[in-house]
PDB file of C-alpha atoms in Angstrom:
ATOM      1  CA  UNK D   1      56.804 -54.076 182.477  1.00  0.00           C
ATOM      2  CA  UNK D   2      58.670 -52.042 185.088  1.00  0.00           C
ATOM      3  CA  UNK D   3      56.419 -50.036 187.277  1.00  0.00           C
ATOM      4  CA  UNK D   4      57.720 -49.693 190.986  1.00  0.00           C
ATOM      5  CA  UNK D   5      55.916 -48.473 193.933  1.00  0.00           C
ATOM      6  CA  UNK D   6      56.990 -46.806 196.325  1.00  0.00           C
ATOM      7  CA  UNK D   7      56.191 -47.411 200.273  1.00  0.00           C
ATOM      8  CA  UNK D   8      56.034 -44.732 202.795  1.00  0.00           C
ATOM      9  CA  UNK D   9      57.848 -45.763 205.879  1.00  0.00           C
ATOM     10  CA  UNK D  10      56.959 -43.314 208.342  1.00  0.00           C
ATOM     11  CA  UNK D  11      55.399 -46.039 210.466  1.00  0.00           C
ATOM     12  CA  UNK D  12      59.100 -47.491 210.558  1.00  0.00           C
ATOM     13  CA  UNK D  13      60.286 -45.936 213.778  1.00  0.00           C
ATOM     14  CA  UNK D  14      57.266 -47.285 215.654  1.00  0.00           C
ATOM     15  CA  UNK D  15      58.334 -50.732 214.364  1.00  0.00           C
ATOM     16  CA  UNK D  16      61.837 -50.424 215.531  1.00  0.00           C
ATOM     17  CA  UNK D  17      60.653 -49.433 218.834  1.00  0.00           C
ATOM     18  CA  UNK D  18      58.334 -52.182 219.282  1.00  0.00           C
ATOM     19  CA  UNK D  19      61.181 -54.693 218.295  1.00  0.00           C
ATOM     20  CA  UNK D  20      63.729 -53.214 221.086  1.00  0.00           C
ATOM     21  CA  UNK D  21      66.087 -55.946 221.602  1.00  0.00           C
ATOM     22  CA  UNK D  22      65.133 -57.584 218.647  1.00  0.00           C
ATOM     23  CA  UNK D  23      66.145 -54.835 216.368  1.00  0.00           C
ATOM     24  CA  UNK D  24      68.381 -57.242 214.197  1.00  0.00           C
ATOM     25  CA  UNK D  25      65.056 -58.590 212.769  1.00  0.00           C
ATOM     26  CA  UNK D  26      64.239 -55.681 210.982  1.00  0.00           C
ATOM     27  CA  UNK D  27      65.510 -56.548 207.529  1.00  0.00           C
ATOM     28  CA  UNK D  28      63.362 -59.872 207.855  1.00  0.00           C
ATOM     29  CA  UNK D  29      60.082 -57.939 209.062  1.00  0.00           C
ATOM     30  CA  UNK D  30      60.687 -55.659 206.289  1.00  0.00           C
ATOM     31  CA  UNK D  31      60.673 -58.298 203.833  1.00  0.00           C
ATOM     32  CA  UNK D  32      58.011 -60.459 205.215  1.00  0.00           C
ATOM     33  CA  UNK D  33      55.672 -57.309 205.129  1.00  0.00           C
ATOM     34  CA  UNK D  34      56.699 -56.631 201.508  1.00  0.00           C
ATOM     35  CA  UNK D  35      56.126 -60.322 200.325  1.00  0.00           C
ATOM     36  CA  UNK D  36      52.605 -60.241 202.113  1.00  0.00           C
ATOM     37  CA  UNK D  37      51.680 -57.041 200.414  1.00  0.00           C
ATOM     38  CA  UNK D  38      52.806 -58.367 196.802  1.00  0.00           C
ATOM     39  CA  UNK D  39      50.836 -61.625 197.421  1.00  0.00           C
ATOM     40  CA  UNK D  40      47.525 -59.010 198.105  1.00  0.00           C
ATOM     41  CA  UNK D  41      48.325 -56.901 194.816  1.00  0.00           C
ATOM     42  CA  UNK D  42      48.608 -60.202 192.873  1.00  0.00           C
ATOM     43  CA  UNK D  43      45.189 -61.302 194.346  1.00  0.00           C
ATOM     44  CA  UNK D  44      43.676 -58.097 193.707  1.00  0.00           C
ATOM     45  CA  UNK D  45      45.170 -58.200 189.978  1.00  0.00           C
ATOM     46  CA  UNK D  46      43.195 -61.352 189.405  1.00  0.00           C
ATOM     47  CA  UNK D  47      39.809 -60.203 191.266  1.00  0.00           C
ATOM     48  CA  UNK D  48      40.035 -57.106 188.545  1.00  0.00           C
ATOM     49  CA  UNK D  49      40.821 -59.242 185.822  1.00  0.00           C
ATOM     50  CA  UNK D  50      37.887 -61.537 186.313  1.00  0.00           C
ATOM     51  CA  UNK D  51      35.922 -58.186 186.785  1.00  0.00           C
ATOM     52  CA  UNK D  52      37.031 -56.435 183.466  1.00  0.00           C
ATOM     53  CA  UNK D  53      37.615 -59.632 181.079  1.00  0.00           C
ATOM     54  CA  UNK D  54      34.606 -59.834 179.004  1.00  0.00           C
ATOM     55  CA  UNK D  55      33.043 -63.266 179.962  1.00  0.00           C
ATOM     56  CA  UNK D  56      35.748 -63.669 182.796  1.00  0.00           C
ATOM     57  CA  UNK D  57      39.398 -64.326 182.826  1.00  0.00           C
ATOM     58  CA  UNK D  58      40.257 -67.792 181.986  1.00  0.00           C
ATOM     59  CA  UNK D  59      42.499 -69.941 184.259  1.00  0.00           C
ATOM     60  CA  UNK D  60      45.433 -69.332 182.037  1.00  0.00           C
ATOM     61  CA  UNK D  61      44.716 -65.515 182.536  1.00  0.00           C
ATOM     62  CA  UNK D  62      44.490 -65.742 186.447  1.00  0.00           C
ATOM     63  CA  UNK D  63      47.952 -67.362 186.543  1.00  0.00           C
ATOM     64  CA  UNK D  64      49.626 -64.815 184.722  1.00  0.00           C
ATOM     65  CA  UNK D  65      51.213 -62.997 187.604  1.00  0.00           C
ATOM     66  CA  UNK D  66      53.875 -64.419 189.887  1.00  0.00           C
ATOM     67  CA  UNK D  67      55.598 -62.621 193.189  1.00  0.00           C
ATOM     68  CA  UNK D  68      59.121 -62.560 193.688  1.00  0.00           C
ATOM     69  CA  UNK D  69      59.921 -62.422 197.117  1.00  0.00           C
ATOM     70  CA  UNK D  70      61.763 -59.774 199.065  1.00  0.00           C
ATOM     71  CA  UNK D  71      64.801 -60.591 201.004  1.00  0.00           C
ATOM     72  CA  UNK D  72      66.680 -59.012 203.713  1.00  0.00           C
ATOM     73  CA  UNK D  73      69.296 -57.937 201.408  1.00  0.00           C
ATOM     74  CA  UNK D  74      66.929 -56.943 198.180  1.00  0.00           C
ATOM     75  CA  UNK D  75      63.844 -55.657 200.623  1.00  0.00           C
ATOM     76  CA  UNK D  76      62.096 -55.675 197.250  1.00  0.00           C
ATOM     77  CA  UNK D  77      59.186 -57.637 196.326  1.00  0.00           C
ATOM     78  CA  UNK D  78      57.967 -57.952 192.628  1.00  0.00           C
ATOM     79  CA  UNK D  79      54.538 -58.702 191.013  1.00  0.00           C
ATOM     80  CA  UNK D  80      55.332 -59.762 187.468  1.00  0.00           C
ATOM     81  CA  UNK D  81      54.115 -61.690 184.249  1.00  0.00           C
ATOM     82  CA  UNK D  82      55.158 -65.192 184.271  1.00  0.00           C
ATOM     83  CA  UNK D  83      57.160 -65.888 181.223  1.00  0.00           C
ATOM     84  CA  UNK D  84      54.872 -68.625 180.049  1.00  0.00           C
ATOM     85  CA  UNK D  85      52.033 -70.868 181.372  1.00  0.00           C
ATOM     86  CA  UNK D  86      54.571 -73.508 182.859  1.00  0.00           C
ATOM     87  CA  UNK D  87      57.843 -74.092 183.821  1.00  0.00           C
ATOM     88  CA  UNK D  88      58.722 -76.201 180.891  1.00  0.00           C
ATOM     89  CA  UNK D  89      58.349 -72.911 178.515  1.00  0.00           C
ATOM     90  CA  UNK D  90      55.553 -74.092 176.703  1.00  0.00           C
ATOM     91  CA  UNK D  91      52.825 -72.085 175.490  1.00  0.00           C
ATOM     92  CA  UNK D  92      52.254 -68.462 174.425  1.00  0.00           C
ATOM     93  CA  UNK D  93      54.466 -66.496 176.772  1.00  0.00           C
ATOM     94  CA  UNK D  94      52.140 -64.305 178.826  1.00  0.00           C
ATOM     95  CA  UNK D  95      54.016 -60.684 177.738  1.00  0.00           C
ATOM     96  CA  UNK D  96      52.892 -61.259 174.009  1.00  0.00           C
ATOM     97  CA  UNK D  97      49.077 -62.477 174.966  1.00  0.00           C
ATOM     98  CA  UNK D  98      48.211 -60.334 177.833  1.00  0.00           C
ATOM     99  CA  UNK D  99      51.143 -57.559 178.147  1.00  0.00           C
ATOM    100  CA  UNK D 100      49.106 -54.952 176.016  1.00  0.00           C
ATOM    101  CA  UNK D 101      46.340 -55.071 178.471  1.00  0.00           C
ATOM    102  CA  UNK D 102      48.802 -53.442 181.314  1.00  0.00           C
ATOM    103  CA  UNK D 103      50.576 -50.866 179.030  1.00  0.00           C
ATOM    104  CA  UNK D 104      49.704 -47.385 177.721  1.00  0.00           C
ATOM    105  CA  UNK D 105      50.066 -47.087 173.826  1.00  0.00           C
ATOM    106  CA  UNK D 106      50.200 -51.010 173.130  1.00  0.00           C
ATOM    107  CA  UNK D 107      49.466 -50.495 169.426  1.00  0.00           C
ATOM    108  CA  UNK D 108      48.292 -53.137 167.301  1.00  0.00           C
ATOM    109  CA  UNK D 109      48.269 -56.595 168.756  1.00  0.00           C
ATOM    110  CA  UNK D 110      50.573 -59.548 167.691  1.00  0.00           C
ATOM    111  CA  UNK D 111      49.592 -62.103 165.469  1.00  0.00           C
ATOM    112  CA  UNK D 112      48.201 -65.396 166.673  1.00  0.00           C
ATOM    113  CA  UNK D 113      49.601 -68.700 165.947  1.00  0.00           C
ATOM    114  CA  UNK D 114      46.349 -69.842 163.557  1.00  0.00           C
ATOM    115  CA  UNK D 115      47.187 -66.300 161.707  1.00  0.00           C
ATOM    116  CA  UNK D 116      50.602 -66.929 161.014  1.00  0.00           C
ATOM    117  CA  UNK D 117      49.703 -70.652 160.000  1.00  0.00           C
ATOM    118  CA  UNK D 118      46.683 -69.543 157.461  1.00  0.00           C
ATOM    119  CA  UNK D 119      49.094 -66.717 156.291  1.00  0.00           C
ATOM    120  CA  UNK D 120      52.199 -69.461 155.411  1.00  0.00           C
ATOM    121  CA  UNK D 121      49.456 -71.655 153.480  1.00  0.00           C
ATOM    122  CA  UNK D 122      48.418 -68.859 151.460  1.00  0.00           C
ATOM    123  CA  UNK D 123      44.831 -69.119 152.689  1.00  0.00           C
ATOM    124  CA  UNK D 124      44.374 -65.381 153.950  1.00  0.00           C
ATOM    125  CA  UNK D 125      46.538 -62.202 153.094  1.00  0.00           C
ATOM    126  CA  UNK D 126      49.413 -61.221 154.730  1.00  0.00           C
ATOM    127  CA  UNK D 127      49.440 -58.459 157.176  1.00  0.00           C
ATOM    128  CA  UNK D 128      46.004 -58.964 158.028  1.00  0.00           C
ATOM    129  CA  UNK D 129      44.120 -60.792 161.168  1.00  0.00           C
ATOM    130  CA  UNK D 130      41.105 -62.700 162.371  1.00  0.00           C
ATOM    131  CA  UNK D 131      37.884 -61.394 163.961  1.00  0.00           C
ATOM    132  CA  UNK D 132      35.312 -63.815 164.877  1.00  0.00           C
ATOM    133  CA  UNK D 133      32.408 -63.346 162.441  1.00  0.00           C
ATOM    134  CA  UNK D 134      28.514 -63.895 163.643  1.00  0.00           C
ATOM    135  CA  UNK D 135      28.769 -67.576 162.589  1.00  0.00           C
ATOM    136  CA  UNK D 136      31.477 -68.865 164.754  1.00  0.00           C
ATOM    137  CA  UNK D 137      30.340 -70.749 168.026  1.00  0.00           C
ATOM    138  CA  UNK D 138      32.087 -69.111 171.062  1.00  0.00           C
ATOM    139  CA  UNK D 139      32.204 -70.704 174.720  1.00  0.00           C
ATOM    140  CA  UNK D 140      31.186 -68.736 177.532  1.00  0.00           C
ATOM    141  CA  UNK D 141      34.194 -66.822 177.921  1.00  0.00           C
ATOM    142  CA  UNK D 142      33.756 -65.730 174.238  1.00  0.00           C
ATOM    143  CA  UNK D 143      36.155 -67.754 172.535  1.00  0.00           C
ATOM    144  CA  UNK D 144      36.026 -70.135 169.456  1.00  0.00           C
ATOM    145  CA  UNK D 145      35.596 -73.715 170.533  1.00  0.00           C
ATOM    146  CA  UNK D 146      39.018 -75.690 170.406  1.00  0.00           C
ATOM    147  CA  UNK D 147      36.825 -78.581 168.681  1.00  0.00           C
ATOM    148  CA  UNK D 148      35.729 -76.436 165.759  1.00  0.00           C
ATOM    149  CA  UNK D 149      39.099 -74.773 164.979  1.00  0.00           C
ATOM    150  CA  UNK D 150      40.610 -78.141 164.822  1.00  0.00           C
ATOM    151  CA  UNK D 151      37.755 -79.267 162.273  1.00  0.00           C
ATOM    152  CA  UNK D 152      38.134 -75.950 160.284  1.00  0.00           C
ATOM    153  CA  UNK D 153      42.011 -76.277 160.271  1.00  0.00           C
ATOM    154  CA  UNK D 154      41.971 -79.685 159.214  1.00  0.00           C
ATOM    155  CA  UNK D 155      39.941 -78.803 156.391  1.00  0.00           C
ATOM    156  CA  UNK D 156      41.698 -75.812 155.011  1.00  0.00           C
ATOM    157  CA  UNK D 157      44.905 -77.572 155.573  1.00  0.00           C
ATOM    158  CA  UNK D 158      43.892 -80.267 152.871  1.00  0.00           C
ATOM    159  CA  UNK D 159      45.293 -80.048 149.555  1.00  0.00           C
ATOM    160  CA  UNK D 160      41.795 -80.644 148.199  1.00  0.00           C
ATOM    161  CA  UNK D 161      40.350 -77.284 148.644  1.00  0.00           C
ATOM    162  CA  UNK D 162      36.425 -77.178 149.868  1.00  0.00           C
ATOM    163  CA  UNK D 163      36.934 -80.870 151.337  1.00  0.00           C
ATOM    164  CA  UNK D 164      33.997 -82.001 153.206  1.00  0.00           C
ATOM    165  CA  UNK D 165      33.259 -83.763 156.274  1.00  0.00           C
ATOM    166  CA  UNK D 166      30.392 -85.815 156.905  1.00  0.00           C
ATOM    167  CA  UNK D 167      28.388 -86.429 159.944  1.00  0.00           C
ATOM    168  CA  UNK D 168      24.861 -88.156 160.694  1.00  0.00           C
ATOM    169  CA  UNK D 169      22.252 -85.736 161.648  1.00  0.00           C
ATOM    170  CA  UNK D 170      19.975 -87.349 164.260  1.00  0.00           C
ATOM    171  CA  UNK D 171      16.451 -87.756 163.963  1.00  0.00           C
ATOM    172  CA  UNK D 172      14.091 -89.788 161.398  1.00  0.00           C
ATOM    173  CA  UNK D 173      15.823 -91.161 158.378  1.00  0.00           C
ATOM    174  CA  UNK D 174      19.583 -90.148 159.617  1.00  0.00           C
ATOM    175  CA  UNK D 175      20.184 -87.958 157.009  1.00  0.00           C
ATOM    176  CA  UNK D 176      23.827 -86.767 156.490  1.00  0.00           C
ATOM    177  CA  UNK D 177      25.203 -83.107 156.685  1.00  0.00           C
ATOM    178  CA  UNK D 178      28.149 -82.526 154.757  1.00  0.00           C
ATOM    179  CA  UNK D 179      30.481 -79.656 156.633  1.00  0.00           C
ATOM    180  CA  UNK D 180      32.971 -77.797 154.626  1.00  0.00           C
ATOM    181  CA  UNK D 181      34.825 -74.446 154.628  1.00  0.00           C
ATOM    182  CA  UNK D 182      35.963 -71.802 152.126  1.00  0.00           C
ATOM    183  CA  UNK D 183      38.285 -68.715 151.945  1.00  0.00           C
ATOM    184  CA  UNK D 184      37.215 -65.512 150.359  1.00  0.00           C
ATOM    185  CA  UNK D 185      40.019 -63.215 149.752  1.00  0.00           C
ATOM    186  CA  UNK D 186      39.441 -59.445 149.119  1.00  0.00           C
ATOM    187  CA  UNK D 187      39.036 -58.605 145.869  1.00  0.00           C
ATOM    188  CA  UNK D 188      37.601 -61.985 144.624  1.00  0.00           C
ATOM    189  CA  UNK D 189      35.247 -61.617 141.744  1.00  0.00           C
ATOM    190  CA  UNK D 190      33.836 -65.210 142.274  1.00  0.00           C
ATOM    191  CA  UNK D 191      32.784 -64.389 145.775  1.00  0.00           C
ATOM    192  CA  UNK D 192      32.081 -60.348 145.773  1.00  0.00           C
ATOM    193  CA  UNK D 193      28.851 -60.604 147.562  1.00  0.00           C
ATOM    194  CA  UNK D 194      30.779 -62.110 150.299  1.00  0.00           C
ATOM    195  CA  UNK D 195      33.035 -60.648 153.236  1.00  0.00           C
ATOM    196  CA  UNK D 196      36.469 -61.642 153.077  1.00  0.00           C
ATOM    197  CA  UNK D 197      37.406 -64.097 155.695  1.00  0.00           C
ATOM    198  CA  UNK D 198      36.639 -68.017 156.184  1.00  0.00           C
ATOM    199  CA  UNK D 199      33.188 -69.440 155.474  1.00  0.00           C
ATOM    200  CA  UNK D 200      31.356 -72.166 156.617  1.00  0.00           C
ATOM    201  CA  UNK D 201      29.056 -74.162 154.306  1.00  0.00           C
ATOM    202  CA  UNK D 202      26.323 -76.776 155.784  1.00  0.00           C
ATOM    203  CA  UNK D 203      24.814 -79.079 153.399  1.00  0.00           C
ATOM    204  CA  UNK D 204      21.700 -81.441 153.992  1.00  0.00           C
ATOM    205  CA  UNK D 205      19.866 -82.799 150.911  1.00  0.00           C
ATOM    206  CA  UNK D 206      19.854 -80.415 148.436  1.00  0.00           C
ATOM    207  CA  UNK D 207      19.930 -77.369 150.729  1.00  0.00           C
ATOM    208  CA  UNK D 208      23.317 -75.546 151.545  1.00  0.00           C
ATOM    209  CA  UNK D 209      24.020 -72.817 153.693  1.00  0.00           C
ATOM    210  CA  UNK D 210      27.250 -70.759 154.356  1.00  0.00           C
ATOM    211  CA  UNK D 211      27.755 -68.909 157.921  1.00  0.00           C
ATOM    212  CA  UNK D 212      30.688 -66.353 158.161  1.00  0.00           C
ATOM    213  CA  UNK D 213      33.173 -67.858 160.735  1.00  0.00           C
ATOM    214  CA  UNK D 214      36.134 -65.504 160.643  1.00  0.00           C
ATOM    215  CA  UNK D 215      36.383 -61.677 158.963  1.00  0.00           C
ATOM    216  CA  UNK D 216      40.051 -60.935 157.459  1.00  0.00           C
ATOM    217  CA  UNK D 217      40.634 -57.457 159.218  1.00  0.00           C
ATOM    218  CA  UNK D 218      43.465 -54.899 159.424  1.00  0.00           C
ATOM    219  CA  UNK D 219      45.341 -55.122 162.727  1.00  0.00           C
ATOM    220  CA  UNK D 220      43.251 -53.535 165.425  1.00  0.00           C
ATOM    221  CA  UNK D 221      45.048 -51.438 168.083  1.00  0.00           C
ATOM    222  CA  UNK D 222      44.394 -52.052 171.728  1.00  0.00           C
ATOM    223  CA  UNK D 223      43.933 -49.870 174.734  1.00  0.00           C
ATOM    224  CA  UNK D 224      45.350 -50.161 178.068  1.00  0.00           C
ATOM    225  CA  UNK D 225      42.754 -51.993 180.420  1.00  0.00           C
ATOM    226  CA  UNK D 226      44.428 -52.517 183.766  1.00  0.00           C
ATOM    227  CA  UNK D 227      46.839 -49.912 185.339  1.00  0.00           C
ATOM    228  CA  UNK D 228      49.449 -52.030 187.693  1.00  0.00           C
ATOM    229  CA  UNK D 229      50.826 -48.838 189.294  1.00  0.00           C
ATOM    230  CA  UNK D 230      47.442 -48.231 190.244  1.00  0.00           C
ATOM    231  CA  UNK D 231      46.245 -51.385 191.664  1.00  0.00           C
ATOM    232  CA  UNK D 232      49.707 -51.961 193.615  1.00  0.00           C
ATOM    233  CA  UNK D 233      49.529 -48.144 195.131  1.00  0.00           C
ATOM    234  CA  UNK D 234      45.925 -48.945 196.240  1.00  0.00           C
ATOM    235  CA  UNK D 235      46.744 -52.234 197.919  1.00  0.00           C
ATOM    236  CA  UNK D 236      50.030 -50.807 199.549  1.00  0.00           C
ATOM    237  CA  UNK D 237      48.188 -47.747 200.911  1.00  0.00           C
ATOM    238  CA  UNK D 238      45.262 -49.973 202.550  1.00  0.00           C
ATOM    239  CA  UNK D 239      47.224 -53.086 203.377  1.00  0.00           C
ATOM    240  CA  UNK D 240      51.046 -52.402 204.112  1.00  0.00           C
ATOM    241  CA  UNK D 241      50.615 -50.930 207.562  1.00  0.00           C
ATOM    242  CA  UNK D 242      48.710 -54.021 208.610  1.00  0.00           C
ATOM    243  CA  UNK D 243      51.309 -56.586 207.079  1.00  0.00           C
ATOM    244  CA  UNK D 244      54.089 -54.895 208.951  1.00  0.00           C
ATOM    245  CA  UNK D 245      52.654 -54.664 212.242  1.00  0.00           C
ATOM    246  CA  UNK D 246      51.729 -58.341 211.496  1.00  0.00           C
ATOM    247  CA  UNK D 247      55.190 -59.254 210.809  1.00  0.00           C
ATOM    248  CA  UNK D 248      56.620 -57.219 214.041  1.00  0.00           C
ATOM    249  CA  UNK D 249      54.118 -59.289 216.233  1.00  0.00           C
ATOM    250  CA  UNK D 250      55.209 -62.505 214.520  1.00  0.00           C
ATOM    251  CA  UNK D 251      58.821 -61.446 214.700  1.00  0.00           C
ATOM    252  CA  UNK D 252      58.229 -60.924 218.723  1.00  0.00           C
ATOM    253  CA  UNK D 253      56.411 -64.233 219.114  1.00  0.00           C
ATOM    254  CA  UNK D 254      59.525 -66.206 218.247  1.00  0.00           C
ATOM    255  CA  UNK D 255      63.349 -65.643 218.884  1.00  0.00           C
ATOM    256  CA  UNK D 256      64.008 -66.314 215.053  1.00  0.00           C
ATOM    257  CA  UNK D 257      62.315 -64.493 212.395  1.00  0.00           C
TER     258      UNK D 257
END
């Protein structure tokens, strides 16, 4: 992302006059005002993500952006995507997981780790992606529950297809329920009545019910959800002037900025 916002400095002469004999502090004053404004932009981005992302933004998402402070040499502050969720470089890079939401013409979404794994093991057609099906349980933010995905992958990874796990069913008699998963590939004659994807089978006594968990779909396109330039310009227009005034006042109140 390389959007840059220009700032109207018509109020700079007022700041220069206010500094008077401390005019040498002007680069520090400007750097501080730019940095304060950049942090305000970052906060506004988090507010918009929380409002527009279905189910609310996750803590992972809200940590996506960072501020590069302005210095008296650069006089430029940046708000940018962090490379990865933590400083050790672990986790999915933010550019890959969220970058498409902030760019026009982002194209198809990239393949997720689970999709690459399933395709490598021949459990889903190459070039297709997963879309949640009605049978998949989602959390409050609309994401699959990690425990359910872990169980599904544990069964599908097994060399014994349609392996099942057994759980005790609460209630009188403590019946047991078998849980299994199976894959339906496009064009499969044995399962032509089922949509291509990953299905879950629940068995109790003589009863067997299947539920669709994931559909296999062609990579969908993404549309831009946020305009960084619009968010930043709005904050700059409404808050930079006050940040500059506060920075001047702080410089005047101290012999050093």
